[in-house]
Amino acid sequence: MRFPTTTRRRTLGAAAALTAAVTAAILVSSVGPIGAAAAAPTSAAAGPSVTPLAAALVPAPIDLDRRAQSNVVTVRIVFKPGDTTGWHFHPGPVFVQVVSGAVTLRHAVHGRCLSDVIRAGHGFFETPGAVHQADNPRRYRAVLYATFVLPVGAPPQVSAPIPAACR
């Protein structure tokens, strides 16, 4: 699913605004509010810098409810032409942002095998336990960032058989 350019631009603009808000919140919470009478902040007083790495529009609802400790892991995934993850599922939710290129995401839903091309600037949410596969059948590479929210001790990915609808 590809959204119009104006929607992508709005999403990236919203991400920039969010980054500014997060930076301001960090400044206020870590060093207190900086008033007009305050001297120009030094690098130590300025607080941490925040650099956006990726922004993506996720076109579906996200439901996240973790009531126990979690391991949170963020990774950069590079799909060379022809790469595939194989069929698998995740023990916890995963937030994925496509930074460049595109991947094809396949999954079985209600007895049908669905396939979506997810392009740069867009993302998707993987529900725990949902069997799926991502691949890159294109002639150029794709780069993704994925953030896994995993139960303690769980692996990020578990191999699974091909769903009957996708055979």
Short mmCIF file of N, CA, C and O in Angstrom, two decimals, residues 89-153:
data_model
loop_
_atom_site.label_atom_id
_atom_site.label_comp_id
_atom_site.label_asym_id
_atom_site.label_seq_id
_atom_site.Cartn_x
_atom_site.Cartn_y
_atom_site.Cartn_z
N PHE A 89 7.61 -16.28 13.08
CA PHE A 89 6.78 -15.39 13.91
C PHE A 89 7.66 -14.82 15.01
O PHE A 89 8.81 -15.26 15.20
N HIS A 90 7.14 -13.84 15.71
CA HIS A 90 7.86 -13.20 16.80
C HIS A 90 7.10 -13.42 18.10
O HIS A 90 5.87 -13.30 18.13
N PRO A 91 7.82 -13.70 19.20
CA PRO A 91 7.16 -13.90 20.49
C PRO A 91 6.58 -12.60 21.09
O PRO A 91 5.77 -12.66 22.00
N GLY A 92 7.01 -11.46 20.58
CA GLY A 92 6.50 -10.17 21.06
C GLY A 92 6.25 -9.27 19.87
O GLY A 92 6.59 -9.60 18.74
N PRO A 93 5.64 -8.11 20.11
CA PRO A 93 5.35 -7.18 19.02
C PRO A 93 6.63 -6.62 18.40
O PRO A 93 7.66 -6.50 19.07
N VAL A 94 6.54 -6.26 17.12
CA VAL A 94 7.68 -5.68 16.40
C VAL A 94 7.18 -4.47 15.60
O VAL A 94 6.18 -4.56 14.89
N PHE A 95 7.91 -3.36 15.74
CA PHE A 95 7.65 -2.15 14.97
C PHE A 95 8.70 -2.09 13.87
O PHE A 95 9.89 -2.15 14.18
N VAL A 96 8.29 -1.99 12.62
CA VAL A 96 9.24 -2.02 11.50
C VAL A 96 9.09 -0.75 10.67
O VAL A 96 7.96 -0.34 10.34
N GLN A 97 10.22 -0.15 10.32
CA GLN A 97 10.25 1.03 9.46
C GLN A 97 11.13 0.70 8.26
O GLN A 97 12.26 0.23 8.43
N VAL A 98 10.62 0.94 7.06
CA VAL A 98 11.42 0.74 5.85
C VAL A 98 12.11 2.06 5.56
O VAL A 98 11.45 3.07 5.32
N VAL A 99 13.44 2.06 5.60
CA VAL A 99 14.22 3.27 5.44
C VAL A 99 14.56 3.52 3.97
O VAL A 99 14.54 4.65 3.50
N SER A 100 14.87 2.47 3.23
CA SER A 100 15.14 2.61 1.80
C SER A 100 14.73 1.33 1.08
O SER A 100 14.68 0.26 1.69
N GLY A 101 14.45 1.46 -0.20
CA GLY A 101 14.03 0.29 -0.97
C GLY A 101 12.61 -0.12 -0.62
O GLY A 101 11.79 0.69 -0.22
N ALA A 102 12.34 -1.40 -0.75
CA ALA A 102 11.02 -1.95 -0.47
C ALA A 102 11.15 -3.43 -0.15
O ALA A 102 12.07 -4.10 -0.63
N VAL A 103 10.24 -3.94 0.65
CA VAL A 103 10.17 -5.38 0.92
C VAL A 103 8.75 -5.84 0.65
O VAL A 103 7.80 -5.05 0.70
N THR A 104 8.61 -7.12 0.35
CA THR A 104 7.31 -7.72 0.17
C THR A 104 7.01 -8.54 1.42
O THR A 104 7.80 -9.40 1.81
N LEU A 105 5.91 -8.23 2.07
CA LEU A 105 5.48 -8.90 3.29
C LEU A 105 4.32 -9.82 2.95
O LEU A 105 3.33 -9.38 2.36
N ARG A 106 4.46 -11.10 3.30
CA ARG A 106 3.40 -12.09 3.03
C ARG A 106 2.92 -12.68 4.34
O ARG A 106 3.73 -12.96 5.23
N HIS A 107 1.60 -12.88 4.45
CA HIS A 107 1.02 -13.47 5.65
C HIS A 107 -0.35 -14.06 5.30
O HIS A 107 -0.98 -13.65 4.33
N ALA A 108 -0.76 -15.03 6.09
CA ALA A 108 -2.06 -15.67 5.89
C ALA A 108 -3.08 -15.03 6.82
O ALA A 108 -2.82 -14.87 8.01
N VAL A 109 -4.22 -14.64 6.24
CA VAL A 109 -5.30 -14.03 7.02
C VAL A 109 -6.62 -14.62 6.55
O VAL A 109 -6.93 -14.55 5.35
N HIS A 110 -7.38 -15.20 7.47
CA HIS A 110 -8.70 -15.75 7.17
C HIS A 110 -8.66 -16.69 5.96
O HIS A 110 -9.49 -16.60 5.05
N GLY A 111 -7.68 -17.58 5.91
CA GLY A 111 -7.59 -18.57 4.85
C GLY A 111 -7.07 -18.06 3.53
O GLY A 111 -7.08 -18.79 2.54
N ARG A 112 -6.62 -16.82 3.46
CA ARG A 112 -6.06 -16.26 2.23
C ARG A 112 -4.62 -15.85 2.47
O ARG A 112 -4.24 -15.45 3.56
N CYS A 113 -3.80 -15.93 1.44
CA CYS A 113 -2.42 -15.48 1.53
C CYS A 113 -2.34 -14.07 0.96
O CYS A 113 -2.65 -13.85 -0.21
N LEU A 114 -1.99 -13.12 1.80
CA LEU A 114 -1.92 -11.72 1.38
C LEU A 114 -0.47 -11.30 1.19
O LEU A 114 0.42 -11.77 1.90
N SER A 115 -0.25 -10.40 0.27
CA SER A 115 1.08 -9.91 -0.03
C SER A 115 1.01 -8.39 -0.16
O SER A 115 0.16 -7.88 -0.89
N ASP A 116 1.87 -7.69 0.57
CA ASP A 116 1.91 -6.23 0.52
C ASP A 116 3.34 -5.79 0.26
O ASP A 116 4.28 -6.32 0.85
N VAL A 117 3.51 -4.81 -0.60
CA VAL A 117 4.82 -4.21 -0.81
C VAL A 117 4.90 -2.99 0.10
O VAL A 117 4.05 -2.10 0.02
N ILE A 118 5.91 -2.97 0.96
CA ILE A 118 6.10 -1.87 1.90
C ILE A 118 7.33 -1.09 1.45
O ILE A 118 8.43 -1.63 1.38
N ARG A 119 7.13 0.17 1.10
CA ARG A 119 8.19 1.00 0.53
C ARG A 119 8.77 1.96 1.59
O ARG A 119 8.17 2.18 2.63
N ALA A 120 9.91 2.54 1.25
CA ALA A 120 10.58 3.50 2.12
C ALA A 120 9.61 4.58 2.58
O ALA A 120 8.80 5.07 1.80
N GLY A 121 9.70 4.93 3.86
CA GLY A 121 8.82 5.93 4.44
C GLY A 121 7.57 5.33 5.05
O GLY A 121 6.79 6.03 5.68
N HIS A 122 7.39 4.03 4.86
CA HIS A 122 6.23 3.33 5.42
C HIS A 122 6.73 2.25 6.36
O HIS A 122 7.91 1.91 6.37
N GLY A 123 5.83 1.73 7.15
CA GLY A 123 6.22 0.70 8.09
C GLY A 123 5.07 -0.24 8.34
O GLY A 123 4.01 -0.14 7.73
N PHE A 124 5.30 -1.16 9.27
CA PHE A 124 4.25 -2.10 9.64
C PHE A 124 4.49 -2.58 11.06
O PHE A 124 5.56 -2.43 11.62
N PHE A 125 3.45 -3.13 11.65
CA PHE A 125 3.46 -3.66 13.01
C PHE A 125 3.22 -5.15 12.92
O PHE A 125 2.28 -5.58 12.27
N GLU A 126 4.10 -5.92 13.54
CA GLU A 126 3.94 -7.37 13.54
C GLU A 126 3.41 -7.81 14.89
O GLU A 126 4.02 -7.58 15.93
N THR A 127 2.24 -8.43 14.85
CA THR A 127 1.58 -8.92 16.06
C THR A 127 2.27 -10.18 16.55
O THR A 127 2.63 -11.04 15.73
N PRO A 128 2.46 -10.33 17.87
CA PRO A 128 3.09 -11.55 18.39
C PRO A 128 2.36 -12.80 17.89
O PRO A 128 1.13 -12.86 17.89
N GLY A 129 3.13 -13.79 17.43
CA GLY A 129 2.56 -15.06 16.99
C GLY A 129 2.07 -15.10 15.56
O GLY A 129 1.74 -16.17 15.05
N ALA A 130 1.99 -13.98 14.87
CA ALA A 130 1.50 -13.95 13.49
C ALA A 130 2.59 -14.46 12.55
O ALA A 130 3.68 -13.90 12.48
N VAL A 131 2.30 -15.54 11.83
CA VAL A 131 3.28 -16.13 10.91
C VAL A 131 3.33 -15.31 9.63
O VAL A 131 2.29 -14.98 9.04
N HIS A 132 4.54 -14.98 9.21
CA HIS A 132 4.72 -14.14 8.03
C HIS A 132 6.11 -14.35 7.44
O HIS A 132 6.95 -15.03 8.03
N GLN A 133 6.34 -13.72 6.30
CA GLN A 133 7.64 -13.76 5.62
C GLN A 133 7.86 -12.41 4.95
O GLN A 133 6.94 -11.82 4.42
N ALA A 134 9.09 -11.93 5.00
CA ALA A 134 9.45 -10.72 4.27
C ALA A 134 10.57 -11.07 3.30
O ALA A 134 11.46 -11.86 3.64
N ASP A 135 10.49 -10.52 2.10
CA ASP A 135 11.57 -10.79 1.14
C ASP A 135 11.79 -9.59 0.24
O ASP A 135 11.00 -8.65 0.22
N ASN A 136 12.89 -9.64 -0.49
CA ASN A 136 13.24 -8.58 -1.42
C ASN A 136 13.49 -9.19 -2.80
O ASN A 136 14.61 -9.57 -3.11
N PRO A 137 12.46 -9.25 -3.64
CA PRO A 137 12.63 -9.80 -4.98
C PRO A 137 13.17 -8.77 -5.99
O PRO A 137 13.28 -9.06 -7.17
N ARG A 138 13.50 -7.58 -5.50
CA ARG A 138 13.94 -6.50 -6.39
C ARG A 138 15.43 -6.56 -6.69
O ARG A 138 16.16 -7.33 -6.10
N ARG A 139 15.90 -5.68 -7.59
CA ARG A 139 17.31 -5.64 -7.99
C ARG A 139 18.14 -4.69 -7.13
O ARG A 139 19.31 -4.49 -7.41
N TYR A 140 17.55 -4.08 -6.14
CA TYR A 140 18.27 -3.16 -5.26
C TYR A 140 18.01 -3.54 -3.81
O TYR A 140 17.04 -4.21 -3.50
N ARG A 141 18.86 -3.10 -2.92
CA ARG A 141 18.72 -3.51 -1.53
C ARG A 141 17.64 -2.69 -0.82
O ARG A 141 17.25 -1.61 -1.28
N ALA A 142 17.18 -3.23 0.29
CA ALA A 142 16.22 -2.54 1.15
C ALA A 142 16.81 -2.50 2.55
O ALA A 142 17.45 -3.46 2.99
N VAL A 143 16.59 -1.40 3.24
CA VAL A 143 17.08 -1.25 4.61
C VAL A 143 15.88 -0.98 5.51
O VAL A 143 15.05 -0.12 5.21
N LEU A 144 15.80 -1.73 6.61
CA LEU A 144 14.71 -1.59 7.57
C LEU A 144 15.31 -1.41 8.96
O LEU A 144 16.41 -1.90 9.24
N TYR A 145 14.56 -0.75 9.83
CA TYR A 145 14.84 -0.73 11.26
C TYR A 145 13.68 -1.45 11.91
O TYR A 145 12.52 -1.22 11.57
N ALA A 146 13.99 -2.34 12.84
CA ALA A 146 12.94 -3.07 13.55
C ALA A 146 13.20 -2.99 15.04
O ALA A 146 14.34 -3.16 15.49
N THR A 147 12.15 -2.70 15.79
CA THR A 147 12.24 -2.68 17.25
C THR A 147 11.37 -3.81 17.78
O THR A 147 10.15 -3.82 17.57
N PHE A 148 12.01 -4.75 18.46
CA PHE A 148 11.36 -5.92 19.04
C PHE A 148 11.08 -5.64 20.52
O PHE A 148 11.96 -5.15 21.22
N VAL A 149 9.88 -5.96 20.98
CA VAL A 149 9.54 -5.89 22.40
C VAL A 149 9.27 -7.34 22.80
O VAL A 149 8.22 -7.90 22.50
N LEU A 150 10.28 -7.95 23.45
CA LEU A 150 10.26 -9.40 23.66
C LEU A 150 10.13 -9.79 25.13
O LEU A 150 10.69 -9.11 26.00
N PRO A 151 9.44 -10.90 25.39
CA PRO A 151 9.49 -11.44 26.75
C PRO A 151 10.94 -11.78 27.10
O PRO A 151 11.73 -12.14 26.22
N VAL A 152 11.28 -11.64 28.36
CA VAL A 152 12.65 -11.91 28.80
C VAL A 152 13.03 -13.35 28.41
O VAL A 152 12.28 -14.29 28.64
N GLY A 153 14.19 -13.50 27.77
CA GLY A 153 14.70 -14.81 27.37
C GLY A 153 14.19 -15.32 26.04
O GLY A 153 14.65 -16.34 25.56
#
